[in-house]
PDB file of C-alpha atoms in Angstrom:
ATOM      1  CA  MET A  91     -11.276  -8.188  35.316  1.00 36.00           C
ATOM      2  CA  THR A  92     -10.343  -4.811  33.869  1.00 37.00           C
ATOM      3  CA  THR A  93      -6.882  -5.993  32.829  1.00 38.00           C
ATOM      4  CA  GLN A  94      -8.401  -8.795  30.716  1.00 39.00           C
ATOM      5  CA  MET A  95     -10.721  -6.558  28.748  1.00 42.00           C
ATOM      6  CA  ARG A  96      -8.116  -4.841  26.658  1.00 63.00           C
ATOM      7  CA  PRO A  97      -6.725  -7.989  24.933  1.00 67.00           C
ATOM      8  CA  GLN A  98     -10.314  -9.134  24.364  1.00 70.00           C
ATOM      9  CA  ILE A  99     -11.117  -5.826  22.706  1.00 73.00           C
ATOM     10  CA  LYS A 100      -8.043  -6.134  20.477  1.00 72.00           C
ATOM     11  CA  TYR A 101      -8.956  -9.647  19.388  1.00 76.00           C
ATOM     12  CA  ALA A 102     -12.568  -8.634  18.782  1.00 80.00           C
ATOM     13  CA  ILE A 103     -11.536  -5.677  16.622  1.00 78.00           C
ATOM     14  CA  THR A 104      -9.144  -7.893  14.653  1.00 80.00           C
ATOM     15  CA  PHE A 105     -11.819 -10.545  14.118  1.00 83.00           C
ATOM     16  CA  VAL A 106     -14.388  -7.984  12.954  1.00 85.00           C
ATOM     17  CA  ALA A 107     -11.867  -6.335  10.617  1.00 84.00           C
ATOM     18  CA  VAL A 108     -10.921  -9.670   9.008  1.00 86.00           C
ATOM     19  CA  LEU A 109     -14.587 -10.639   8.709  1.00 89.00           C
ATOM     20  CA  LEU A 110     -15.459  -7.343   7.000  1.00 87.00           C
ATOM     21  CA  LEU A 111     -12.539  -7.774   4.603  1.00 87.00           C
ATOM     22  CA  ALA A 112     -13.661 -11.309   3.770  1.00 88.00           C
ATOM     23  CA  LEU A 113     -17.093  -9.945   2.823  1.00 89.00           C
ATOM     24  CA  VAL A 114     -15.728  -7.363   0.362  1.00 89.00           C
ATOM     25  CA  PRO A 115     -15.805  -9.593  -2.779  1.00 90.00           C
ATOM     26  CA  LEU A 116     -19.326 -10.715  -1.890  1.00 90.00           C
ATOM     27  CA  VAL A 117     -20.735  -7.247  -1.255  1.00 89.00           C
ATOM     28  CA  PHE A 118     -18.596  -5.245  -3.718  1.00 86.00           C
ATOM     29  CA  PRO A 119     -17.606  -7.678  -6.507  1.00 85.00           C
ATOM     30  CA  GLY A 120     -15.858  -5.225  -8.781  1.00 83.00           C
ATOM     31  CA  TYR A 121     -13.647  -2.174  -8.546  1.00 87.00           C
ATOM     32  CA  GLU A 122     -13.863  -2.131  -4.762  1.00 90.00           C
ATOM     33  CA  THR A 123     -12.407  -5.666  -4.548  1.00 93.00           C
ATOM     34  CA  GLY A 124      -9.346  -4.520  -6.498  1.00 92.00           C
ATOM     35  CA  LEU A 125      -9.061  -1.492  -4.235  1.00 94.00           C
ATOM     36  CA  ALA A 126      -9.196  -3.689  -1.131  1.00 94.00           C
ATOM     37  CA  THR A 127      -6.484  -5.925  -2.620  1.00 96.00           C
ATOM     38  CA  GLN A 128      -4.278  -2.886  -3.185  1.00 96.00           C
ATOM     39  CA  ILE A 129      -4.889  -1.729   0.384  1.00 95.00           C
ATOM     40  CA  LEU A 130      -3.735  -5.088   1.769  1.00 96.00           C
ATOM     41  CA  ILE A 131      -0.539  -5.061  -0.307  1.00 97.00           C
ATOM     42  CA  TYR A 132       0.384  -1.522   0.697  1.00 97.00           C
ATOM     43  CA  ALA A 133      -0.525  -2.265   4.308  1.00 96.00           C
ATOM     44  CA  LEU A 134       2.225  -4.895   4.296  1.00 96.00           C
ATOM     45  CA  LEU A 135       4.658  -2.329   2.903  1.00 97.00           C
ATOM     46  CA  ALA A 136       3.663   0.175   5.611  1.00 96.00           C
ATOM     47  CA  MET A 137       4.050  -2.434   8.362  1.00 96.00           C
ATOM     48  CA  SER A 138       7.488  -3.391   7.046  1.00 96.00           C
ATOM     49  CA  VAL A 139       8.476   0.285   7.304  1.00 96.00           C
ATOM     50  CA  ASP A 140       7.094   0.427  10.848  1.00 96.00           C
ATOM     51  CA  ILE A 141       9.383  -2.404  11.973  1.00 96.00           C
ATOM     52  CA  LEU A 142      12.304  -0.023  11.526  1.00 95.00           C
ATOM     53  CA  ALA A 143      10.640   3.345  12.123  1.00 94.00           C
ATOM     54  CA  GLY A 144       8.490   2.371  15.094  1.00 92.00           C
ATOM     55  CA  PHE A 145      10.391  -0.398  16.825  1.00 94.00           C
ATOM     56  CA  ALA A 146      14.061   0.178  15.959  1.00 94.00           C
ATOM     57  CA  GLY A 147      14.011   3.974  15.898  1.00 92.00           C
ATOM     58  CA  ARG A 148      15.370   4.132  12.332  1.00 94.00           C
ATOM     59  CA  THR A 149      13.143   5.884   9.797  1.00 94.00           C
ATOM     60  CA  PRO A 150      13.866   4.539   6.279  1.00 95.00           C
ATOM     61  CA  LEU A 151      13.173   6.113   2.903  1.00 94.00           C
ATOM     62  CA  CYS A 152      14.227   3.147   0.779  1.00 95.00           C
ATOM     63  CA  HIS A 153      11.488   0.562   1.243  1.00 96.00           C
ATOM     64  CA  GLY A 154       9.752   1.582  -1.958  1.00 95.00           C
ATOM     65  CA  ALA A 155      12.953   0.603  -3.774  1.00 96.00           C
ATOM     66  CA  ILE A 156      13.123  -2.770  -1.971  1.00 97.00           C
ATOM     67  CA  PHE A 157       9.431  -3.330  -2.714  1.00 97.00           C
ATOM     68  CA  GLY A 158       9.969  -2.428  -6.381  1.00 96.00           C
ATOM     69  CA  VAL A 159      13.069  -4.609  -6.824  1.00 97.00           C
ATOM     70  CA  SER A 160      10.974  -7.640  -5.898  1.00 97.00           C
ATOM     71  CA  THR A 161       8.276  -6.551  -8.355  1.00 97.00           C
ATOM     72  CA  TYR A 162      10.834  -6.087 -11.131  1.00 97.00           C
ATOM     73  CA  VAL A 163      12.425  -9.504 -10.589  1.00 97.00           C
ATOM     74  CA  VAL A 164       9.060 -11.295 -10.587  1.00 97.00           C
ATOM     75  CA  MET A 165       7.905  -9.478 -13.722  1.00 96.00           C
ATOM     76  CA  TYR A 166      11.184 -10.032 -15.591  1.00 96.00           C
ATOM     77  CA  TYR A 167      11.436 -13.719 -14.715  1.00 96.00           C
ATOM     78  CA  VAL A 168       7.804 -14.526 -15.537  1.00 96.00           C
ATOM     79  CA  THR A 169       6.985 -12.228 -18.463  1.00 93.00           C
ATOM     80  CA  THR A 170      10.386 -11.877 -20.185  1.00 93.00           C
ATOM     81  CA  LEU A 171      11.989 -15.242 -19.441  1.00 94.00           C
ATOM     82  CA  GLY A 172       8.727 -17.185 -19.294  1.00 92.00           C
ATOM     83  CA  GLY A 173       9.532 -18.747 -15.924  1.00 93.00           C
ATOM     84  CA  ASN A 174       7.289 -20.234 -13.272  1.00 95.00           C
ATOM     85  CA  PRO A 175       5.472 -17.536 -11.235  1.00 95.00           C
ATOM     86  CA  TRP A 176       6.257 -19.134  -7.880  1.00 96.00           C
ATOM     87  CA  ILE A 177       9.950 -19.417  -8.653  1.00 97.00           C
ATOM     88  CA  GLY A 178       9.738 -15.773  -9.722  1.00 96.00           C
ATOM     89  CA  VAL A 179       8.249 -14.905  -6.331  1.00 97.00           C
ATOM     90  CA  LEU A 180      11.096 -16.679  -4.521  1.00 97.00           C
ATOM     91  CA  LEU A 181      13.668 -14.900  -6.684  1.00 97.00           C
ATOM     92  CA  GLY A 182      11.949 -11.544  -6.107  1.00 97.00           C
ATOM     93  CA  ILE A 183      11.944 -12.014  -2.343  1.00 97.00           C
ATOM     94  CA  ALA A 184      15.576 -13.161  -2.425  1.00 97.00           C
ATOM     95  CA  ALA A 185      16.522 -10.060  -4.434  1.00 97.00           C
ATOM     96  CA  ALA A 186      14.704  -7.833  -1.931  1.00 97.00           C
ATOM     97  CA  VAL A 187      16.556  -9.444   0.988  1.00 97.00           C
ATOM     98  CA  ALA A 188      19.888  -9.064  -0.837  1.00 97.00           C
ATOM     99  CA  VAL A 189      19.224  -5.372  -1.480  1.00 97.00           C
ATOM    100  CA  SER A 190      18.153  -4.972   2.164  1.00 97.00           C
ATOM    101  CA  LEU A 191      21.422  -6.523   3.310  1.00 97.00           C
ATOM    102  CA  ILE A 192      23.457  -4.105   1.189  1.00 97.00           C
ATOM    103  CA  PHE A 193      21.426  -1.129   2.405  1.00 97.00           C
ATOM    104  CA  ALA A 194      21.692  -2.281   6.019  1.00 96.00           C
ATOM    105  CA  LEU A 195      25.462  -2.740   5.886  1.00 96.00           C
ATOM    106  CA  LEU A 196      25.784   0.843   4.696  1.00 95.00           C
ATOM    107  CA  ALA A 197      23.133   2.489   6.871  1.00 95.00           C
ATOM    108  CA  VAL A 198      22.694   0.816  10.273  1.00 93.00           C
ATOM    109  CA  ARG A 199      25.631   2.618  11.882  1.00 91.00           C
ATOM    110  CA  THR A 200      23.931   5.972  11.249  1.00 93.00           C
ATOM    111  CA  THR A 201      21.005   7.463  13.144  1.00 90.00           C
ATOM    112  CA  GLY A 202      18.369  10.171  12.831  1.00 90.00           C
ATOM    113  CA  VAL A 203      18.414  12.371   9.757  1.00 93.00           C
ATOM    114  CA  TYR A 204      21.648  10.741   8.535  1.00 95.00           C
ATOM    115  CA  PHE A 205      19.951   7.348   8.356  1.00 95.00           C
ATOM    116  CA  LEU A 206      16.973   8.951   6.604  1.00 94.00           C
ATOM    117  CA  LEU A 207      19.098  10.683   3.980  1.00 95.00           C
ATOM    118  CA  LEU A 208      21.390   7.717   3.398  1.00 96.00           C
ATOM    119  CA  THR A 209      18.483   5.346   2.791  1.00 96.00           C
ATOM    120  CA  LEU A 210      16.919   7.973   0.512  1.00 96.00           C
ATOM    121  CA  ALA A 211      20.144   8.083  -1.537  1.00 96.00           C
ATOM    122  CA  LEU A 212      20.346   4.289  -1.709  1.00 96.00           C
ATOM    123  CA  GLY A 213      16.770   4.113  -2.939  1.00 96.00           C
ATOM    124  CA  MET A 214      17.541   6.709  -5.609  1.00 96.00           C
ATOM    125  CA  ILE A 215      20.441   4.555  -6.830  1.00 96.00           C
ATOM    126  CA  VAL A 216      18.006   1.690  -7.402  1.00 96.00           C
ATOM    127  CA  TRP A 217      15.696   4.055  -9.274  1.00 96.00           C
ATOM    128  CA  GLY A 218      18.587   5.209 -11.470  1.00 95.00           C
ATOM    129  CA  VAL A 219      19.531   1.615 -12.306  1.00 95.00           C
ATOM    130  CA  CYS A 220      15.925   0.822 -13.271  1.00 95.00           C
ATOM    131  CA  VAL A 221      15.781   3.867 -15.547  1.00 95.00           C
ATOM    132  CA  ARG A 222      19.124   3.207 -17.285  1.00 94.00           C
ATOM    133  CA  TRP A 223      19.276  -0.588 -17.487  1.00 94.00           C
ATOM    134  CA  THR A 224      16.777  -0.687 -20.353  1.00 93.00           C
ATOM    135  CA  SER A 225      17.752  -4.149 -21.636  1.00 91.00           C
ATOM    136  CA  VAL A 226      16.416  -5.686 -18.403  1.00 92.00           C
ATOM    137  CA  THR A 227      14.009  -3.174 -16.879  1.00 94.00           C
ATOM    138  CA  GLY A 228      12.567  -1.671 -20.049  1.00 93.00           C
ATOM    139  CA  GLY A 229      13.598   1.806 -18.917  1.00 92.00           C
ATOM    140  CA  GLU A 230      10.768   4.315 -18.721  1.00 92.00           C
ATOM    141  CA  ASN A 231       8.472   1.890 -20.573  1.00 93.00           C
ATOM    142  CA  GLY A 232       8.789  -0.683 -17.816  1.00 94.00           C
ATOM    143  CA  LEU A 233       7.729  -4.319 -18.044  1.00 95.00           C
ATOM    144  CA  ARG A 234       4.188  -5.407 -18.820  1.00 93.00           C
ATOM    145  CA  GLY A 235       2.522  -8.809 -18.776  1.00 92.00           C
ATOM    146  CA  THR A 236       0.506 -11.224 -16.695  1.00 90.00           C
ATOM    147  CA  ALA A 237       2.629 -12.696 -13.942  1.00 92.00           C
ATOM    148  CA  ARG A 238      -0.288 -14.090 -11.947  1.00 93.00           C
ATOM    149  CA  PRO A 239      -0.959 -17.866 -12.099  1.00 92.00           C
ATOM    150  CA  GLU A 240      -4.124 -18.834 -13.975  1.00 92.00           C
ATOM    151  CA  TRP A 241      -5.931 -20.092 -10.894  1.00 93.00           C
ATOM    152  CA  LEU A 242      -5.612 -16.605  -9.389  1.00 93.00           C
ATOM    153  CA  ALA A 243      -6.998 -14.850 -12.464  1.00 92.00           C
ATOM    154  CA  ASP A 244     -10.384 -14.236 -10.843  1.00 93.00           C
ATOM    155  CA  PRO A 245     -10.258 -10.981  -8.795  1.00 93.00           C
ATOM    156  CA  ALA A 246     -12.167 -12.487  -5.862  1.00 94.00           C
ATOM    157  CA  THR A 247      -9.921 -15.550  -5.712  1.00 95.00           C
ATOM    158  CA  PHE A 248      -6.845 -13.352  -5.867  1.00 96.00           C
ATOM    159  CA  PHE A 249      -8.224 -11.119  -3.101  1.00 96.00           C
ATOM    160  CA  TYR A 250      -8.704 -14.070  -0.769  1.00 96.00           C
ATOM    161  CA  PHE A 251      -5.197 -15.294  -1.614  1.00 97.00           C
ATOM    162  CA  VAL A 252      -3.720 -11.864  -0.782  1.00 96.00           C
ATOM    163  CA  LEU A 253      -5.811 -11.718   2.400  1.00 96.00           C
ATOM    164  CA  ALA A 254      -4.499 -15.107   3.542  1.00 96.00           C
ATOM    165  CA  VAL A 255      -0.876 -14.141   2.791  1.00 96.00           C
ATOM    166  CA  ALA A 256      -1.360 -10.754   4.488  1.00 96.00           C
ATOM    167  CA  LEU A 257      -2.710 -12.426   7.636  1.00 95.00           C
ATOM    168  CA  LEU A 258       0.261 -14.816   7.784  1.00 96.00           C
ATOM    169  CA  MET A 259       2.773 -12.012   7.183  1.00 96.00           C
ATOM    170  CA  SER A 260       1.079  -9.782   9.755  1.00 94.00           C
ATOM    171  CA  LEU A 261       1.230 -12.587  12.310  1.00 94.00           C
ATOM    172  CA  ALA A 262       4.924 -13.094  11.532  1.00 96.00           C
ATOM    173  CA  MET A 263       5.653  -9.377  11.998  1.00 96.00           C
ATOM    174  CA  TRP A 264       3.593  -9.255  15.199  1.00 94.00           C
ATOM    175  CA  ARG A 265       5.501 -12.216  16.621  1.00 95.00           C
ATOM    176  CA  PHE A 266       8.795 -10.631  15.534  1.00 96.00           C
ATOM    177  CA  VAL A 267       8.243  -7.304  17.295  1.00 95.00           C
ATOM    178  CA  ARG A 268       6.933  -9.011  20.451  1.00 93.00           C
ATOM    179  CA  SER A 269       9.791 -11.510  20.627  1.00 95.00           C
ATOM    180  CA  PRO A 270      12.892 -10.970  22.810  1.00 94.00           C
ATOM    181  CA  PHE A 271      14.658  -9.838  19.633  1.00 95.00           C
ATOM    182  CA  GLY A 272      11.927  -7.271  18.969  1.00 94.00           C
ATOM    183  CA  LEU A 273      12.159  -6.048  22.564  1.00 95.00           C
ATOM    184  CA  THR A 274      15.890  -5.604  22.033  1.00 95.00           C
ATOM    185  CA  LEU A 275      15.136  -3.401  19.017  1.00 95.00           C
ATOM    186  CA  LYS A 276      12.866  -1.309  21.241  1.00 95.00           C
ATOM    187  CA  GLY A 277      15.687  -0.995  23.724  1.00 95.00           C
ATOM    188  CA  ILE A 278      17.993   0.203  20.933  1.00 95.00           C
ATOM    189  CA  ARG A 279      15.349   2.736  19.947  1.00 94.00           C
ATOM    190  CA  GLU A 280      15.253   4.104  23.493  1.00 93.00           C
ATOM    191  CA  SER A 281      19.018   4.099  24.138  1.00 92.00           C
ATOM    192  CA  GLU A 282      21.462   2.362  21.844  1.00 92.00           C
ATOM    193  CA  SER A 283      24.422   3.226  24.071  1.00 92.00           C
ATOM    194  CA  ARG A 284      22.703   1.655  27.092  1.00 94.00           C
ATOM    195  CA  MET A 285      21.963  -1.559  25.158  1.00 95.00           C
ATOM    196  CA  ARG A 286      25.551  -1.666  23.931  1.00 94.00           C
ATOM    197  CA  SER A 287      26.847  -1.267  27.477  1.00 94.00           C
ATOM    198  CA  LEU A 288      24.655  -4.218  28.513  1.00 92.00           C
ATOM    199  CA  GLY A 289      26.502  -6.409  26.034  1.00 92.00           C
ATOM    200  CA  TYR A 290      24.109  -6.401  23.068  1.00 93.00           C
ATOM    201  CA  ASN A 291      25.522  -6.283  19.552  1.00 94.00           C
ATOM    202  CA  THR A 292      23.290  -3.430  18.445  1.00 94.00           C
ATOM    203  CA  THR A 293      24.699  -3.301  14.914  1.00 95.00           C
ATOM    204  CA  LEU A 294      23.891  -6.971  14.309  1.00 96.00           C
ATOM    205  CA  HIS A 295      20.388  -6.557  15.745  1.00 96.00           C
ATOM    206  CA  LEU A 296      19.703  -3.581  13.487  1.00 96.00           C
ATOM    207  CA  LEU A 297      21.117  -5.467  10.516  1.00 97.00           C
ATOM    208  CA  ILE A 298      18.811  -8.440  11.096  1.00 96.00           C
ATOM    209  CA  GLY A 299      15.863  -6.137  11.775  1.00 96.00           C
ATOM    210  CA  PHE A 300      16.517  -4.278   8.521  1.00 97.00           C
ATOM    211  CA  MET A 301      16.720  -7.550   6.577  1.00 97.00           C
ATOM    212  CA  PHE A 302      13.494  -8.880   8.107  1.00 97.00           C
ATOM    213  CA  SER A 303      11.793  -5.604   7.260  1.00 97.00           C
ATOM    214  CA  GLY A 304      13.120  -5.896   3.699  1.00 97.00           C
ATOM    215  CA  LEU A 305      11.872  -9.488   3.506  1.00 97.00           C
ATOM    216  CA  MET A 306       8.349  -8.315   4.312  1.00 97.00           C
ATOM    217  CA  ALA A 307       8.585  -5.454   1.795  1.00 97.00           C
ATOM    218  CA  GLY A 308       9.829  -7.933  -0.820  1.00 97.00           C
ATOM    219  CA  MET A 309       6.866 -10.236  -0.243  1.00 97.00           C
ATOM    220  CA  ALA A 310       4.544  -7.264  -0.658  1.00 97.00           C
ATOM    221  CA  GLY A 311       6.365  -6.350  -3.884  1.00 97.00           C
ATOM    222  CA  ALA A 312       5.913  -9.886  -5.238  1.00 97.00           C
ATOM    223  CA  LEU A 313       2.168  -9.668  -4.553  1.00 97.00           C
ATOM    224  CA  TYR A 314       2.131  -6.299  -6.310  1.00 97.00           C
ATOM    225  CA  ALA A 315       3.612  -7.915  -9.440  1.00 96.00           C
ATOM    226  CA  PHE A 316       0.682 -10.358  -9.462  1.00 96.00           C
ATOM    227  CA  PHE A 317      -1.777  -7.535  -8.822  1.00 95.00           C
ATOM    228  CA  ASN A 318      -0.585  -4.822 -11.192  1.00 93.00           C
ATOM    229  CA  SER A 319       0.892  -6.833 -14.098  1.00 91.00           C
ATOM    230  CA  PHE A 320       3.134  -3.831 -14.778  1.00 94.00           C
ATOM    231  CA  VAL A 321       6.274  -2.335 -13.272  1.00 95.00           C
ATOM    232  CA  SER A 322       8.169   0.822 -14.141  1.00 95.00           C
ATOM    233  CA  PRO A 323      10.731   3.111 -12.453  1.00 95.00           C
ATOM    234  CA  SER A 324       7.855   4.813 -10.615  1.00 94.00           C
ATOM    235  CA  THR A 325       7.455   1.577  -8.622  1.00 95.00           C
ATOM    236  CA  VAL A 326      10.907   2.061  -7.070  1.00 96.00           C
ATOM    237  CA  ALA A 327      10.827   5.871  -7.003  1.00 94.00           C
ATOM    238  CA  LEU A 328      11.120   8.019  -3.884  1.00 93.00           C
ATOM    239  CA  ALA A 329       7.371   8.660  -3.980  1.00 91.00           C
ATOM    240  CA  GLN A 330       6.775   4.954  -3.317  1.00 94.00           C
ATOM    241  CA  SER A 331       8.988   5.018  -0.221  1.00 94.00           C
ATOM    242  CA  VAL A 332       7.326   8.211   1.006  1.00 92.00           C
ATOM    243  CA  LYS A 333       3.923   6.640   0.452  1.00 92.00           C
ATOM    244  CA  GLY A 334       4.770   3.643   2.627  1.00 94.00           C
ATOM    245  CA  LEU A 335       6.218   5.875   5.347  1.00 93.00           C
ATOM    246  CA  LEU A 336       3.178   8.189   5.321  1.00 91.00           C
ATOM    247  CA  MET A 337       0.861   5.198   5.682  1.00 93.00           C
ATOM    248  CA  ALA A 338       2.817   4.047   8.729  1.00 93.00           C
ATOM    249  CA  ILE A 339       2.825   7.547  10.260  1.00 91.00           C
ATOM    250  CA  VAL A 340      -0.860   8.280   9.629  1.00 91.00           C
ATOM    251  CA  GLY A 341      -1.837   4.855  10.984  1.00 90.00           C
ATOM    252  CA  GLY A 342       0.499   5.114  13.956  1.00 89.00           C
ATOM    253  CA  VAL A 343       4.250   4.504  14.120  1.00 91.00           C
ATOM    254  CA  GLY A 344       5.110   1.819  16.638  1.00 89.00           C
ATOM    255  CA  THR A 345       1.672   0.201  16.480  1.00 89.00           C
ATOM    256  CA  LEU A 346       2.461  -2.131  13.534  1.00 89.00           C
ATOM    257  CA  PHE A 347      -1.192  -2.629  12.544  1.00 87.00           C
ATOM    258  CA  GLY A 348      -1.533   1.118  12.142  1.00 89.00           C
ATOM    259  CA  GLY A 349      -0.100   0.466   8.678  1.00 91.00           C
ATOM    260  CA  VAL A 350      -3.382  -1.207   7.728  1.00 92.00           C
ATOM    261  CA  ALA A 351      -5.439   1.817   8.794  1.00 90.00           C
ATOM    262  CA  GLY A 352      -3.017   4.234   7.147  1.00 91.00           C
ATOM    263  CA  SER A 353      -3.002   2.242   3.905  1.00 93.00           C
ATOM    264  CA  ALA A 354      -6.803   2.100   3.788  1.00 92.00           C
ATOM    265  CA  LEU A 355      -7.198   5.809   4.460  1.00 90.00           C
ATOM    266  CA  LEU A 356      -4.573   7.017   1.980  1.00 91.00           C
ATOM    267  CA  ILE A 357      -5.532   4.693  -0.877  1.00 92.00           C
ATOM    268  CA  ILE A 358      -9.255   5.370  -0.510  1.00 89.00           C
ATOM    269  CA  LEU A 359      -8.661   9.115  -0.337  1.00 87.00           C
ATOM    270  CA  GLU A 360      -6.269   8.967  -3.290  1.00 86.00           C
ATOM    271  CA  ASN A 361      -8.833   7.185  -5.453  1.00 85.00           C
ATOM    272  CA  VAL A 362     -11.824   9.228  -4.314  1.00 82.00           C
ATOM    273  CA  VAL A 363     -10.183  12.660  -4.365  1.00 80.00           C
ATOM    274  CA  SER A 364      -8.360  12.062  -7.667  1.00 77.00           C
ATOM    275  CA  SER A 365     -11.738  11.496  -9.327  1.00 78.00           C
ATOM    276  CA  TYR A 366     -12.661  15.101  -8.477  1.00 77.00           C
ATOM    277  CA  THR A 367      -9.382  16.967  -8.834  1.00 73.00           C
ATOM    278  CA  GLU A 368      -5.901  16.445 -10.254  1.00 75.00           C
ATOM    279  CA  ARG A 369      -4.450  18.081  -7.127  1.00 75.00           C
ATOM    280  CA  TRP A 370      -5.326  15.175  -4.879  1.00 74.00           C
ATOM    281  CA  SER A 371      -1.747  15.129  -3.528  1.00 76.00           C
ATOM    282  CA  MET A 372      -2.438  18.479  -1.845  1.00 82.00           C
ATOM    283  CA  VAL A 373      -5.341  16.897   0.045  1.00 79.00           C
ATOM    284  CA  LEU A 374      -3.117  14.035   1.190  1.00 77.00           C
ATOM    285  CA  GLY A 375      -0.470  16.556   2.255  1.00 80.00           C
ATOM    286  CA  LEU A 376      -3.070  18.456   4.265  1.00 83.00           C
ATOM    287  CA  LEU A 377      -4.177  15.191   5.892  1.00 79.00           C
ATOM    288  CA  PHE A 378      -0.598  14.469   6.909  1.00 80.00           C
ATOM    289  CA  VAL A 379      -0.163  17.957   8.403  1.00 84.00           C
ATOM    290  CA  LEU A 380      -3.414  17.656  10.371  1.00 82.00           C
ATOM    291  CA  THR A 381      -2.383  14.221  11.621  1.00 79.00           C
ATOM    292  CA  MET A 382       0.936  15.586  12.880  1.00 79.00           C
ATOM    293  CA  ILE A 383      -0.843  18.461  14.676  1.00 83.00           C
ATOM    294  CA  PHE A 384      -3.881  16.747  16.184  1.00 78.00           C
ATOM    295  CA  ALA A 385      -2.904  13.052  16.321  1.00 76.00           C
ATOM    296  CA  PRO A 386       0.887  12.711  16.211  1.00 78.00           C
ATOM    297  CA  GLU A 387       0.551   9.143  17.484  1.00 80.00           C
ATOM    298  CA  GLY A 388      -1.528   8.230  14.407  1.00 82.00           C
ATOM    299  CA  MET A 389      -5.005   6.777  14.060  1.00 82.00           C
ATOM    300  CA  VAL A 390      -4.397   3.551  15.971  1.00 80.00           C
ATOM    301  CA  GLY A 391      -2.306   5.382  18.571  1.00 74.00           C
ATOM    302  CA  ALA A 392      -5.116   7.903  19.117  1.00 75.00           C
ATOM    303  CA  VAL A 393      -7.637   5.092  19.626  1.00 74.00           C
ATOM    304  CA  ARG A 394      -5.288   3.411  22.099  1.00 72.00           C
ATOM    305  CA  SER A 395      -4.898   6.678  24.007  1.00 70.00           C
ATOM    306  CA  MET A 396      -8.667   7.124  24.223  1.00 70.00           C
ATOM    307  CA  LEU A 397      -9.155   3.557  25.451  1.00 65.00           C
ATOM    308  CA  GLY A 398      -6.345   4.050  27.967  1.00 62.00           C
ATOM    309  CA  ALA A 399      -7.922   7.283  29.216  1.00 52.00           C
ATOM    310  CA  GLY A 400     -11.270   5.565  29.573  1.00 52.00           C
ATOM    311  CA  LYS A 401      -9.675   2.733  31.493  1.00 54.00           C
ATOM    312  CA  ALA A 402      -7.900   5.168  33.826  1.00 50.00           C
ATOM    313  CA  LYS A 403     -11.153   6.982  34.595  1.00 55.00           C
ATOM    314  CA  SER A 404     -13.132   3.788  35.283  1.00 50.00           C
ATOM    315  CA  PRO A 405     -13.698   3.059  38.992  1.00 51.00           C
ATOM    316  CA  LYS A 406     -11.596   0.277  40.473  1.00 50.00           C
ATOM    317  CA  ASN A 407     -13.332  -2.789  41.801  1.00 45.00           C
TER     318      ASN A 407
END
């Protein structure tokens, strides 16, 4: 009986969380709905980072660039060329996957701090291109315009659309990390040499994992183009990649859905604290330090540990 309780608790928490999210436009039909939409989009970015950082043992600092490339392509195709928004989304996702493939080919053979620094450098190259290629990207002025289809113009309608897409993408990522392929990535995280000696092509697995992670980041970037109606070099800057990584770490690396908790906490704190002080980044930095000291496994990881401790202390039937 005890072994069946934990999955039931997980499903119950997921159901309650989705139900509370669905009530947001009804209870808070204004600024808070937009904030919840932003949280969902960044949660997808954080989860895409966690696929590599938590399950493959490769911590990237380039996903903000992949995210932003998709946003740029959608905005350019729809607002500058006047194209169909949904074709723009497909092109944005395709561009994100292509960039992910290039990054992966260059980075997957490295590990640890070398992988971190190489992906950081690759992301900075994308930022430099967006700053200098003014005829396409608009340079520092960026691209502005409404990329969202008319039927999604209402904030509540758009929120429910983003929620539905986020649920489907989350399910896809959950299935991916729990599949035999995802278990292979975990094995590579624990000992790449052991997996290689067992006959696994670890480079190919990491390459595919990187591309799938980039696909998810690209889908989040396409949603961001609909949400923000503006893109500039700051969208692909290092700060964007760091933001996604911090959300994954604060929520819990290796938990996948910790990205949702991390995104909610950081975005809410950013908006609340910035209304009181311009030094809100110091507060977020302090939060990160405290998380590393007192809950290195993140918010979701800490909750799991507490539930596991409670289960261990419960008397056996």
